[in-house]
Each structure stands twice: as structure tokens, then as C-alpha cells.
Coordinates of C-alpha atoms and ligand atoms in Angstrom, one line a residue:
M72 CA 146.7 179.1 54.7
A73 CA 148.2 176.9 51.9
K74 CA 146.1 174.0 50.6
V75 CA 147.5 170.5 51.3
T76 CA 148.7 168.9 48.0
I77 CA 149.6 165.4 46.9
N78 CA 153.2 166.2 47.4
D79 CA 152.6 167.2 51.0
L80 CA 151.1 163.8 51.7
L81 CA 154.0 162.0 49.9
E82 CA 156.5 164.1 51.9
K83 CA 154.7 163.2 55.2
K84 CA 155.1 159.5 54.4
S85 CA 158.8 159.9 53.5
E86 CA 159.4 161.8 56.7
G87 CA 157.5 159.3 58.8
K88 CA 154.8 161.9 59.8
K89 CA 151.3 160.6 60.2
I90 CA 148.5 161.9 57.8
T91 CA 145.1 162.8 59.3
M92 CA 141.9 162.5 57.3
L93 CA 138.2 162.8 58.4
T94 CA 134.9 162.8 56.6
A95 CA 132.7 165.9 56.5
Y96 CA 129.5 166.4 54.4
D97 CA 128.6 170.0 55.0
F98 CA 129.9 173.5 55.6
P99 CA 129.8 173.7 59.5
F100 CA 131.4 170.3 60.0
A101 CA 134.0 170.9 57.3
R102 CA 134.8 174.3 59.0
I103 CA 135.5 172.5 62.3
V104 CA 137.6 169.7 60.7
D105 CA 139.5 172.1 58.5
G106 CA 140.0 174.6 61.4
A107 CA 141.4 171.8 63.6
G108 CA 144.0 171.1 60.9
V109 CA 143.4 167.8 59.3
D110 CA 145.3 167.1 56.1
A111 CA 142.4 165.8 54.1
I112 CA 138.6 165.8 54.2
L113 CA 136.8 162.9 52.6
V114 CA 133.3 163.7 51.4
G115 CA 132.5 160.0 51.8
D116 CA 129.6 158.1 50.3
S117 CA 129.1 157.1 54.0
L118 CA 126.9 160.3 53.9
A119 CA 124.2 157.9 52.7
M120 CA 124.2 156.2 56.1
V121 CA 125.2 159.0 58.6
V122 CA 123.4 162.0 56.9
Q123 CA 120.6 160.5 54.7
G124 CA 119.7 157.7 57.2
L125 CA 119.9 154.9 54.5
E126 CA 120.7 151.3 55.2
N127 CA 124.0 151.2 53.2
T128 CA 126.0 153.4 50.8
L129 CA 124.5 152.2 47.5
P130 CA 121.7 154.6 46.9
V131 CA 123.5 157.9 47.1
T132 CA 123.7 159.6 43.7
M133 CA 126.4 161.6 41.9
D134 CA 124.3 164.8 42.2
E135 CA 123.9 164.4 45.9
M136 CA 127.7 163.7 46.3
L137 CA 128.4 166.9 44.3
Y138 CA 126.0 168.9 46.4
H139 CA 127.7 167.9 49.6
T140 CA 131.2 168.2 48.1
K141 CA 130.5 171.9 47.1
M142 CA 129.6 172.8 50.7
V143 CA 132.8 171.1 52.0
S144 CA 135.0 172.8 49.4
R145 CA 133.6 176.2 50.4
A146 CA 134.7 175.6 54.0
A147 CA 138.1 173.9 53.5
E148 CA 140.9 176.5 53.4
H149 CA 143.7 174.1 54.2
A150 CA 142.7 170.5 53.9
M151 CA 142.6 168.6 50.6
V152 CA 139.0 167.8 49.6
V153 CA 138.5 164.3 48.3
G154 CA 135.1 163.5 46.6
D155 CA 134.0 159.9 46.9
M156 CA 132.8 158.2 43.7
P157 CA 129.3 156.7 44.5
F158 CA 128.1 153.3 43.4
M159 CA 127.5 153.1 39.7
S160 CA 129.3 156.3 38.9
Y161 CA 132.4 154.4 37.7
Q162 CA 131.6 150.7 37.5
V163 CA 129.9 150.7 34.1
S164 CA 132.6 152.1 31.9
V165 CA 135.9 153.9 32.0
P166 CA 134.6 157.0 30.1
D167 CA 131.7 157.3 32.6
A168 CA 134.2 157.1 35.4
V169 CA 136.5 159.8 34.0
W170 CA 133.5 162.1 33.3
N171 CA 132.0 161.7 36.8
A172 CA 135.4 162.0 38.5
G173 CA 136.0 165.2 36.5
R174 CA 132.7 166.7 37.8
F175 CA 134.1 166.5 41.4
L176 CA 137.0 168.8 40.4
K177 CA 135.2 170.9 37.9
E178 CA 131.9 171.5 39.6
A179 CA 132.4 170.8 43.2
G180 CA 135.9 172.1 43.9
A181 CA 137.5 168.8 45.1
Q182 CA 141.2 168.3 44.6
A183 CA 140.9 164.5 44.2
V184 CA 138.5 161.6 44.0
K185 CA 138.3 158.3 45.9
M186 CA 137.2 155.1 44.2
E187 CA 136.7 151.6 45.8
G188 CA 138.3 148.6 44.2
G189 CA 141.5 147.0 43.2
S190 CA 142.2 145.0 40.0
E191 CA 138.8 145.8 38.6
V192 CA 139.5 149.6 38.5
L193 CA 143.0 149.7 37.3
E194 CA 142.0 151.0 33.8
H195 CA 139.8 153.6 35.5
I196 CA 142.7 154.8 37.7
R197 CA 145.0 155.0 34.6
A198 CA 142.4 157.0 32.6
M199 CA 141.6 159.4 35.4
T200 CA 145.3 160.0 36.1
R201 CA 145.9 160.7 32.4
S202 CA 143.1 163.2 32.6
E203 CA 144.8 165.0 35.6
I204 CA 142.4 163.7 38.2
P205 CA 144.2 162.6 41.3
V206 CA 142.9 159.2 42.6
F207 CA 142.7 157.9 46.1
A208 CA 142.3 154.1 45.9
H209 CA 140.4 152.0 48.5
I210 CA 140.8 148.3 49.1
G211 CA 140.0 145.8 51.9
L212 CA 136.4 146.2 53.1
T213 CA 134.8 148.2 50.3
P214 CA 131.2 149.0 51.5
Q215 CA 129.8 149.3 47.9
S216 CA 130.5 145.5 47.7
I217 CA 128.3 144.7 50.7
H218 CA 126.1 142.3 48.9
R219 CA 129.0 140.3 47.4
M220 CA 130.9 140.4 50.7
G221 CA 127.8 139.3 52.7
G222 CA 128.1 142.2 55.2
Y223 CA 130.8 144.5 56.7
K224 CA 133.4 141.9 57.4
V225 CA 137.2 142.1 58.0
Q226 CA 139.0 141.2 54.8
G227 CA 142.4 139.6 54.1
K228 CA 142.2 136.9 56.7
T229 CA 143.2 133.9 54.6
E230 CA 146.6 133.5 53.0
E231 CA 145.0 133.8 49.6
A232 CA 143.1 136.9 50.4
R233 CA 146.2 138.4 52.0
K234 CA 148.2 137.8 48.9
R235 CA 145.5 139.2 46.7
L236 CA 145.3 142.4 48.7
I237 CA 149.1 143.0 48.6
E238 CA 149.0 142.5 44.8
E239 CA 146.1 144.9 44.5
A240 CA 147.8 147.5 46.6
L241 CA 150.9 147.3 44.3
A242 CA 148.7 147.4 41.2
V243 CA 146.7 150.5 42.2
E244 CA 150.0 152.3 43.0
E245 CA 151.4 151.2 39.6
A246 CA 148.2 152.4 37.8
G247 CA 148.7 155.9 39.3
A248 CA 146.8 156.2 42.5
F249 CA 148.5 158.8 44.8
A250 CA 147.2 157.3 48.1
L251 CA 145.4 154.2 49.3
I252 CA 142.7 153.6 51.9
L253 CA 143.0 150.2 53.7
E254 CA 139.7 149.4 55.4
A255 CA 139.1 146.6 57.9
I256 CA 142.1 144.4 57.4
P257 CA 144.5 142.8 59.9
M258 CA 147.1 145.2 61.2
E259 CA 150.1 143.1 60.2
L260 CA 148.8 143.0 56.6
A261 CA 148.4 146.8 56.6
K262 CA 151.9 147.1 57.9
T263 CA 153.3 144.9 55.1
I264 CA 151.4 146.9 52.4
T265 CA 152.5 150.2 53.9
E266 CA 156.1 149.1 53.8
K267 CA 155.8 147.9 50.2
L268 CA 154.3 151.1 48.8
T269 CA 155.8 154.4 48.0
I270 CA 152.4 156.1 48.2
P271 CA 150.8 156.7 51.6
T272 CA 148.3 154.2 53.1
I273 CA 145.4 155.6 55.2
G274 CA 143.8 153.1 57.5
I275 CA 140.4 152.7 58.9
G276 CA 140.2 149.5 60.9
A277 CA 143.7 148.6 59.6
G278 CA 145.8 149.2 62.8
P279 CA 148.5 151.7 63.7
H280 CA 151.1 151.0 61.1
C281 CA 149.4 152.9 58.2
D282 CA 150.9 156.2 57.1
G283 CA 147.7 157.9 58.3
Q284 CA 144.2 157.4 59.6
V285 CA 140.6 158.3 58.5
L286 CA 137.4 158.1 60.5
V287 CA 133.8 159.0 59.8
I288 CA 133.2 162.3 61.7
H289 CA 129.8 161.1 63.0
D290 CA 131.5 158.1 64.6
L291 CA 134.3 160.1 66.2
L292 CA 131.8 162.6 67.7
G293 CA 129.3 160.0 68.9
M294 CA 126.5 161.0 66.5
F295 CA 125.9 157.7 64.7
E296 CA 124.7 154.9 66.9
R297 CA 123.0 152.3 64.6
F298 CA 126.2 150.3 65.0
V299 CA 129.7 151.1 66.2
P300 CA 132.5 149.2 64.5
K301 CA 135.3 147.9 66.6
F302 CA 137.8 150.3 65.0
V303 CA 135.9 153.4 66.0
K304 CA 137.0 155.5 68.9
R305 CA 134.5 158.1 70.2
Y306 CA 136.1 161.4 71.2
A307 CA 132.8 163.0 72.2
S308 CA 129.1 162.3 72.8
L309 CA 127.5 165.0 70.7
K310 CA 124.2 163.2 70.2
D311 CA 123.8 162.9 74.0
D312 CA 124.8 166.6 74.5
A313 CA 122.4 167.7 71.8
L314 CA 119.6 165.7 73.2
K315 CA 120.2 167.2 76.7
A316 CA 120.2 170.7 75.2
V317 CA 117.0 170.2 73.2
K318 CA 115.2 168.7 76.3
A319 CA 116.3 171.7 78.4
Y320 CA 114.9 174.0 75.8
I321 CA 111.5 172.2 75.8
E322 CA 111.4 172.2 79.6
E323 CA 112.2 176.0 79.8
V324 CA 109.6 176.9 77.1
E325 CA 107.0 174.8 78.8
K326 CA 107.7 176.4 82.2
G327 CA 107.8 179.9 80.8
D328 CA 111.5 180.3 81.7
F329 CA 112.6 181.0 78.1
P330 CA 112.7 183.6 76.8
S331 CA 113.6 185.7 79.8
E332 CA 114.1 189.4 79.8
E333 CA 117.6 188.9 78.7
Q334 CA 116.4 187.5 75.3
S335 CA 113.6 190.0 75.0
F336 CA 113.4 193.6 73.5
K337 CA 112.3 196.6 75.5
Ligands
LIG1636 O1 132.6 156.8 52.6 C1 133.4 156.8 53.5 O2 133.3 157.6 54.5 C2 134.6 156.0 53.4 C3 135.6 156.0 54.6 C4 135.0 155.2 55.6 C5 136.9 155.5 54.2 O3 134.8 155.4 52.4

């Protein structure tokens, strides 16, 4: 099956077809997500919280991100794989940013990288794009800014913040980003940004008017319960199902019902 390309995503926007994106962090989940037919898989730094059990996304390292991206790339036959630039892999300098972004393509098999930020990363986007590294931008609630933002809060609610986000969206497009994630902003603002841009917008907590949607797979499947953001819809309760299965196993082993003859050799 052919790999999804940047052009496919741009074409979807121009044809008014919705783009689907989900996170995955390892081979089995990437197999499911890719097999189901999503357009893009984000190996998000959210893995710090949903896989590594950390408080926020800040501690995950470049090497850990590459390790997970390699597993996902191995599984993805169709979906575009996007590696997420972790905290401090791009903030210090533009050359660092280009070098680290390049590692996602060169070592981990990704087709693009994602980077949080607006006006502060324009030079980074330009330099990566010049180096043939496709960049997914990400504005609104940017979880790597948790300490400055004072928590995971909806952004763009005042007129000034709204204006700034529109300017930043236009600026990242102008700098060369091929797509833009809008996280946790009012839906009317996401609609305005989506209409102003030629590149696709992918929303998470940004309402229905974006060109596409992304969710964290553990949220969608009911596997992360520390908190459930308002924008999450659970399509399954895998944690509950897994718990039931493991409890049934314990009970059967304790009762001597497993293994039965069926699982035994003669
Ligand atoms: O890390 C991540 O999973 C993300 C998405 C929530 C957009 O950045």
C-alpha cells in the first residue's frame, strides 16, 4: 500500500476530506492504527505520560523518542509517521534542532517531525525545511510549556491571545510548515485559522472545523485514566477489559481450571 505523503494531506484539505491522525508508540499499536487506515501516526512525546508513567512530557529524551519511532516506522505500511521533537531537542539552537529532527528521518524512519511553538520556532522551521525535513507545527496548548502556562489550559480565549494565535498560524505556514496542530483552543478560532491557511490544520480539542483530528490512542481506547480531558472521546474500555481478562486468568490458575487438557500436550 502506498505511503501517505504531504501532497496527499494537502489534497485532502483542498477536496474538503477530513484527515485522520492518531498517536502510537510501539509496533503492535502502530499495526492496529495503520491497519485501520489512519493518514498519519504521531509518535508523540505524550509517550512520557501514557507509556512511561511520568507527570508531564518534559523528561522524555531524544534517544527514547527515536527508540519508539523506530518501532512505529517498522509497522506503518501506509500512514505517514511523524516523530515528535522532545523538550530541549530544539529550543537551544537552530543547528541542534535540524540535527535532532534529521535523526528522526535518518535513524528512525519517520517522514516528518512535529515541533511545538509559534513565533519562537520560525527560524527552526525554515532551517529544517531547507534541509528537506518536513515540519508539522503545533500551537495553542503546547504541553512542553506547562510551567509557563500554569497547567493544561484552553488557549486563545482573550482577543489579544486570539489575534496572536492567528498571526502565529500564518507565520508557521509562511516559514514552511506543511501542517499545523491546533490544541485546546475555541472552535470558532480554529475555524478562522483553518479558513485562512492553505496547509491543513489538525485539531485536538479545537472543535469540528479543522481539516483533521488527532487523539492520543490511550485516551481513545480507555487506557489512560489519570485525567480525561473534555476533548477526549473514549471508543473502548481496554483497561477494564484487560483487567477482567487478567483477573479471570488468576482465578482459573488458582482453581486449577487453567491449563486444561486443551492447552496440554499428550
Ligand atoms: O504528544 C502528543 O501526543 C501530541 C498530541 C496530543 C498532539 O502532541
